[in-house]
Amino acid sequence: MRLPALTDFPHRPRGTTALLAALGLTMTAAVGCSASPDTQEAEDSSVRVALVEAAPPSLPLLAEENGDFADQGIDVTISQHPSTRITSFATSLGWEYDIAWGTPADVIGAAAQGHDITVVAGAYIDSKDHMQAQMYAAEDGSVDSPTDLRGKRMAVPSLSGTLYLAVVTALNRAGVDVSEVNLVEVPFTDMPDELDAGRVDAVATVQPFMGPLEAAGNRPLGDPFLTIGSPAVAGMWIAKRDWAEENPKTVASFVAALDSADRWAGSHKEKARAFLSDILNLPKQMAATAPLPDWDTSVSPEALRPWIKAVADSGQVHGTLPRAEDLLSTHERAETAG
């Protein structure tokens, strides 16, 4: 998938901001986008957002396209960050980026390493009625349940992060130690071929890649996210704590714009799918059949605690794990209390 350059965009009748696809956003340009908090008399209405090119983090792209940010009085510049690992760009928050996409495992891990970040909004959720992840076993294989994965090869997109943590948790809940399964890194796009060729016995994937795997007759073994919680918050928007606390109205406007884009998508699903297909360079057939992410900007301590426990149980993160309440910004805590 490729996040397109400005010239690749369809005409925007209302939007006033530009999507920047350049991966090398310079420090000089970034600092020039907004005034230093030390010299600001009012909140900064310019917001630099970093995301990865996938469907769940794409709601800001839809909000930009529909003019929702402009309607909220904020000027949002969106750029692609090449890594989903927050620890690789947490130091850029407040300098190159103001708000960034994050996944629960990485947010918790970054906080444990001392990065002073805060969750300003949820991004999307996973539930029994709207599953966003699934483990599949080969149709003609011997794996019928997670307990059968002992001694087998299973493909995961990476050996870290939220999906990996969910898979480890699902295995543990089934009584299988992760050391008993040979987990190998395979890109989502290559998983069907690896499974079909018998090079792996099972895969763990997410939407929109689930449809083709299931259509091919592969057996679902369960949504690993739901072993964390049901529903489970599977993505979130984060910021440097100082910036979020100094710009509560801007944060609220950003969240309100996302909510507006989400409502529009719910009423215009075909148009939303077509937009995501173009913007994320998804195959047309895959985009047409995959459900839209269940976007949800709400997040609470109760939603974060199961993830913190899963991180603690996995033993992957060294350092003091954060309290769920301490991960939430003033804005999100106020929304939760309200």
Coordinates of C-alpha atoms in Angstrom, one line a residue:
M1 CA 0.0 0.0 0.0
R2 CA 1.1 3.6 -0.6
L3 CA 0.0 6.8 0.9
P4 CA -0.3 9.0 -2.2
A5 CA 1.3 12.4 -2.8
L6 CA -0.7 15.5 -3.1
T7 CA -1.0 15.2 -6.9
D8 CA -2.7 11.8 -6.6
F9 CA -5.6 13.2 -4.6
P10 CA -9.1 13.6 -6.0
H11 CA -10.5 17.1 -6.0
R12 CA -11.5 18.4 -2.5
P13 CA -14.5 20.7 -2.7
R14 CA -14.3 21.7 0.9
G15 CA -11.0 20.6 2.5
T16 CA -8.4 23.3 3.0
T17 CA -5.4 21.2 4.1
A18 CA -2.9 19.0 2.2
L19 CA -1.8 15.5 2.8
L20 CA 1.9 15.2 2.9
A21 CA 3.2 11.7 1.9
A22 CA 6.9 12.6 2.3
L23 CA 8.5 10.3 4.8
G24 CA 11.4 12.7 5.5
L25 CA 9.5 15.7 7.0
T26 CA 12.4 18.0 8.1
M27 CA 12.7 19.5 11.5
T28 CA 12.8 23.0 10.1
A29 CA 9.6 22.6 8.2
A30 CA 7.9 21.0 11.2
V31 CA 8.9 23.7 13.6
G32 CA 7.6 26.3 11.1
C33 CA 4.2 24.7 11.2
S34 CA 3.3 25.9 14.6
A35 CA 4.5 28.4 17.2
S36 CA 6.5 27.4 20.2
P37 CA 4.3 26.8 23.3
D38 CA 6.6 29.3 25.1
T39 CA 5.6 32.1 22.8
Q40 CA 2.0 31.1 22.2
E41 CA -0.7 33.3 23.7
A42 CA -3.6 31.2 22.4
E43 CA -3.9 27.6 21.4
D44 CA -2.3 26.5 18.2
S45 CA -4.9 25.6 15.6
S46 CA -2.3 23.9 13.4
V47 CA -2.1 20.1 14.0
R48 CA 0.5 17.8 12.5
V49 CA -0.8 14.2 12.4
A50 CA 1.3 11.1 11.7
L51 CA -0.3 7.8 10.7
V52 CA 0.5 4.6 8.9
E53 CA -1.2 3.6 5.7
A54 CA -3.8 1.2 6.8
A55 CA -7.6 1.3 7.1
P56 CA -7.9 1.7 10.9
P57 CA -5.8 4.9 11.1
S58 CA -7.4 6.4 8.0
L59 CA -10.2 8.3 9.6
P60 CA -8.2 11.6 9.6
L61 CA -7.8 11.2 5.8
L62 CA -11.6 11.0 5.5
A63 CA -12.1 14.0 7.8
E64 CA -9.6 16.0 5.8
E65 CA -11.3 15.0 2.5
N66 CA -14.7 16.0 3.8
G67 CA -13.6 19.3 5.3
D68 CA -14.4 18.3 8.9
F69 CA -11.1 19.8 10.2
A70 CA -11.8 23.1 8.5
D71 CA -15.3 23.1 10.0
Q72 CA -13.8 22.7 13.4
G73 CA -11.4 25.6 12.8
I74 CA -8.2 23.6 12.8
D75 CA -5.6 23.3 10.1
V76 CA -4.4 19.7 9.9
T77 CA -1.4 18.4 8.0
I78 CA -1.2 14.6 7.7
S79 CA 2.0 12.7 6.9
Q80 CA 2.9 9.1 6.8
H81 CA 5.2 7.7 9.4
P82 CA 7.1 4.7 8.2
S83 CA 7.0 2.8 11.5
T84 CA 4.1 1.6 13.7
R85 CA 6.5 1.3 16.7
I86 CA 5.9 4.4 18.9
T87 CA 9.3 4.1 20.5
S88 CA 10.8 4.8 17.1
F89 CA 9.1 8.2 16.8
A90 CA 7.9 9.2 20.3
T91 CA 10.7 11.7 20.6
S92 CA 9.3 13.4 17.4
L93 CA 6.0 14.2 19.2
G94 CA 5.9 17.9 19.9
W95 CA 8.5 18.6 17.3
E96 CA 7.7 16.9 14.0
Y97 CA 4.2 15.7 14.9
D98 CA 1.5 16.8 17.4
I99 CA -0.8 13.7 17.2
A100 CA 0.1 10.2 16.0
W101 CA -1.5 6.9 15.5
G102 CA -0.6 4.2 18.1
T103 CA -1.5 0.7 19.1
P104 CA -2.1 -0.4 22.7
A105 CA 1.0 -2.5 23.1
D106 CA 3.3 0.1 21.7
V107 CA 1.7 3.0 23.6
I108 CA 2.1 1.1 26.9
G109 CA 5.6 0.0 26.0
A110 CA 6.7 3.5 25.2
A111 CA 5.2 4.9 28.4
A112 CA 7.1 2.2 30.3
Q113 CA 10.3 3.4 28.7
G114 CA 9.7 6.9 30.0
H115 CA 8.2 8.6 27.0
D116 CA 5.8 11.3 28.3
I117 CA 2.9 10.5 26.0
T118 CA -0.8 10.6 26.5
V119 CA -3.9 9.1 24.8
V120 CA -6.1 11.9 23.4
A121 CA -8.7 9.6 21.7
G122 CA -9.5 6.1 20.8
A123 CA -9.2 5.1 17.1
Y124 CA -11.2 1.9 16.6
I125 CA -12.5 -1.1 18.5
D126 CA -12.8 -4.8 17.9
S127 CA -15.9 -6.8 19.0
K128 CA -17.7 -10.0 18.4
D129 CA -20.0 -8.2 16.0
H130 CA -17.2 -6.4 14.2
M131 CA -14.1 -8.5 14.3
Q132 CA -11.0 -6.8 13.0
A133 CA -8.5 -9.7 13.4
Q134 CA -8.5 -13.4 13.0
M135 CA -6.2 -16.5 13.2
Y136 CA -6.7 -19.0 10.3
A137 CA -5.5 -22.5 9.9
A138 CA -4.9 -24.2 6.5
E139 CA -8.0 -25.8 5.1
D140 CA -6.3 -29.2 4.6
G141 CA -4.1 -29.0 7.7
S142 CA -4.3 -30.7 11.1
V143 CA -4.9 -27.5 13.1
D144 CA -8.5 -27.2 14.4
S145 CA -8.0 -25.0 17.4
P146 CA -5.2 -22.9 19.1
T147 CA -4.2 -25.9 21.2
D148 CA -3.2 -27.7 18.0
L149 CA -0.6 -25.0 17.2
R150 CA 2.0 -26.7 19.4
G151 CA 5.0 -27.5 17.3
K152 CA 3.5 -25.7 14.3
R153 CA 4.5 -22.7 12.2
M154 CA 2.3 -19.6 12.5
A155 CA 2.8 -16.4 10.5
V156 CA 2.5 -13.0 12.2
P157 CA 3.2 -9.6 10.7
S158 CA 5.9 -8.9 13.3
L159 CA 7.3 -10.3 16.5
S160 CA 6.2 -7.3 18.5
G161 CA 3.3 -5.0 18.7
T162 CA -0.4 -5.3 19.4
L163 CA -1.4 -8.2 17.1
Y164 CA 1.6 -10.2 18.3
L165 CA 0.7 -9.5 21.9
A166 CA -2.9 -10.6 21.2
V167 CA -1.7 -13.8 19.6
V168 CA 0.6 -14.6 22.5
T169 CA -2.4 -13.9 24.9
A170 CA -4.7 -16.1 22.9
L171 CA -2.1 -19.0 23.0
N172 CA -1.7 -18.6 26.7
R173 CA -5.4 -18.6 27.3
A174 CA -5.5 -21.9 25.3
G175 CA -2.8 -23.4 27.5
V176 CA -0.1 -23.1 24.9
D177 CA 3.2 -21.5 25.7
V178 CA 4.5 -19.2 23.0
S179 CA 7.8 -21.1 23.0
E180 CA 5.9 -24.2 21.8
V181 CA 4.8 -22.4 18.5
N182 CA 7.2 -21.3 15.8
L183 CA 6.1 -17.8 15.1
V184 CA 7.5 -16.3 11.9
E185 CA 7.3 -12.9 10.4
V186 CA 5.3 -12.7 7.1
P187 CA 3.7 -9.6 5.5
F188 CA -0.1 -9.7 5.5
T189 CA -0.1 -9.7 1.7
D190 CA 2.1 -12.8 1.5
M191 CA 0.2 -14.9 4.2
P192 CA -2.4 -16.5 1.8
D193 CA 0.4 -17.9 -0.5
E194 CA 2.5 -19.1 2.5
L195 CA -0.6 -20.9 4.0
D196 CA -1.6 -22.4 0.6
A197 CA 2.0 -23.6 0.0
G198 CA 2.1 -25.3 3.4
R199 CA 5.1 -23.2 4.5
V200 CA 3.1 -22.2 7.6
D201 CA 0.2 -24.0 9.3
A202 CA -1.7 -20.9 10.4
V203 CA -1.6 -17.1 10.1
A204 CA -2.8 -14.1 12.2
T205 CA -4.1 -11.3 10.1
V206 CA -6.5 -8.3 10.2
Q207 CA -9.0 -6.6 7.9
P208 CA -9.1 -6.2 5.0
F209 CA -7.0 -9.3 4.5
M210 CA -9.4 -11.7 6.3
G211 CA -12.0 -12.0 3.5
P212 CA -9.7 -13.8 0.9
L213 CA -8.4 -16.2 3.5
E214 CA -11.9 -17.2 4.7
A215 CA -13.2 -17.4 1.1
A216 CA -10.4 -19.8 0.3
G217 CA -11.8 -22.2 3.0
N218 CA -9.2 -21.7 5.7
R219 CA -10.5 -22.4 9.2
P220 CA -10.9 -19.5 11.6
L221 CA -9.3 -20.1 15.0
G222 CA -10.6 -17.0 16.8
D223 CA -10.1 -13.3 17.0
P224 CA -7.0 -12.8 19.2
F225 CA -8.0 -9.2 20.1
L226 CA -11.0 -10.6 21.9
T227 CA -8.8 -12.6 24.3
I228 CA -7.7 -9.1 25.6
G229 CA -11.2 -7.7 26.0
S230 CA -14.6 -7.7 24.4
P231 CA -14.9 -5.1 23.0
A232 CA -11.2 -4.3 22.8
V233 CA -9.8 -0.9 21.9
A234 CA -7.3 -1.8 19.1
G235 CA -5.9 1.6 18.2
M236 CA -5.6 5.1 19.6
W237 CA -4.4 8.6 19.0
I238 CA -1.5 9.9 21.1
A239 CA 0.3 13.2 21.8
K240 CA 3.1 14.5 23.9
R241 CA 1.5 15.2 27.3
D242 CA 2.6 18.9 27.5
W243 CA 1.1 19.7 24.1
A244 CA -2.2 18.0 24.8
E245 CA -2.6 19.7 28.2
E246 CA -1.7 23.1 26.6
N247 CA -4.1 22.7 23.7
P248 CA -7.3 21.1 25.1
K249 CA -9.7 22.9 22.7
T250 CA -7.5 21.9 19.7
V251 CA -7.6 18.3 20.9
A252 CA -11.4 18.5 21.3
S253 CA -11.7 19.9 17.8
F254 CA -9.6 17.1 16.3
V255 CA -11.7 14.5 18.0
A256 CA -15.0 16.2 17.0
A257 CA -13.8 16.2 13.3
L258 CA -13.1 12.5 13.5
D259 CA -16.5 11.8 15.0
S260 CA -18.1 13.8 12.2
A261 CA -16.2 11.8 9.6
D262 CA -17.2 8.6 11.3
R263 CA -20.9 9.6 11.1
W264 CA -20.5 10.4 7.5
A265 CA -18.9 7.0 6.7
G266 CA -21.7 5.2 8.6
S267 CA -24.2 6.8 6.2
H268 CA -22.1 6.6 3.0
K269 CA -20.3 3.2 3.4
E270 CA -19.8 2.6 -0.4
K271 CA -18.3 6.0 -0.9
A272 CA -16.1 5.6 2.2
R273 CA -14.9 2.2 0.9
A274 CA -14.1 3.7 -2.5
F275 CA -12.2 6.5 -0.9
L276 CA -10.1 4.1 1.2
S277 CA -9.5 1.9 -1.7
D278 CA -8.1 4.8 -3.7
I279 CA -6.2 6.5 -0.9
L280 CA -4.6 3.2 0.5
N281 CA -4.2 1.6 -2.9
L282 CA -6.2 -1.4 -1.9
P283 CA -7.5 -4.0 -4.5
K284 CA -11.0 -2.9 -5.5
Q285 CA -12.5 -6.3 -4.8
M286 CA -11.0 -6.5 -1.3
A287 CA -12.0 -3.0 -0.4
A288 CA -15.6 -3.6 -1.7
T289 CA -16.2 -6.6 0.6
A290 CA -14.2 -5.7 3.7
P291 CA -16.2 -4.0 6.5
L292 CA -15.2 -0.5 7.5
P293 CA -13.2 -0.2 10.7
D294 CA -15.4 0.2 13.8
W295 CA -14.0 3.7 14.5
D296 CA -14.6 5.0 18.0
T297 CA -12.9 7.9 19.6
S298 CA -13.9 7.0 23.1
V299 CA -11.4 5.3 25.4
S300 CA -11.5 4.7 29.2
P301 CA -9.2 3.3 31.9
E302 CA -11.3 0.1 31.9
A303 CA -10.5 -0.3 28.2
L304 CA -6.8 0.1 28.7
R305 CA -6.3 -2.1 31.8
P306 CA -6.7 -5.5 30.0
W307 CA -3.9 -4.4 27.6
I308 CA -1.6 -3.4 30.5
K309 CA -2.2 -6.7 32.1
A310 CA -1.5 -8.5 28.8
V311 CA 1.8 -6.6 28.4
A312 CA 2.7 -7.4 32.0
D313 CA 1.9 -11.1 31.5
S314 CA 3.9 -11.3 28.3
G315 CA 7.1 -10.1 30.0
Q316 CA 8.1 -8.3 26.8
V317 CA 8.3 -4.8 28.3
H318 CA 10.9 -3.8 30.9
G319 CA 10.3 -0.8 33.1
T320 CA 7.4 0.4 35.2
L321 CA 4.1 -0.1 33.4
P322 CA 1.8 3.0 33.5
R323 CA -1.5 3.1 35.3
A324 CA -4.5 3.2 32.9
E325 CA -5.6 6.5 34.3
D326 CA -2.2 8.1 33.7
L327 CA -2.3 7.3 30.0
L328 CA -5.3 9.4 29.4
S329 CA -5.2 13.1 28.6
T330 CA -7.2 15.7 30.5
H331 CA -9.6 15.9 27.6
E332 CA -10.2 12.1 27.5
R333 CA -10.5 11.9 31.3
A334 CA -13.2 14.7 31.1
E335 CA -15.0 12.9 28.4
T336 CA -14.9 9.6 30.4
A337 CA -16.2 11.3 33.5
G338 CA -18.9 13.0 31.6

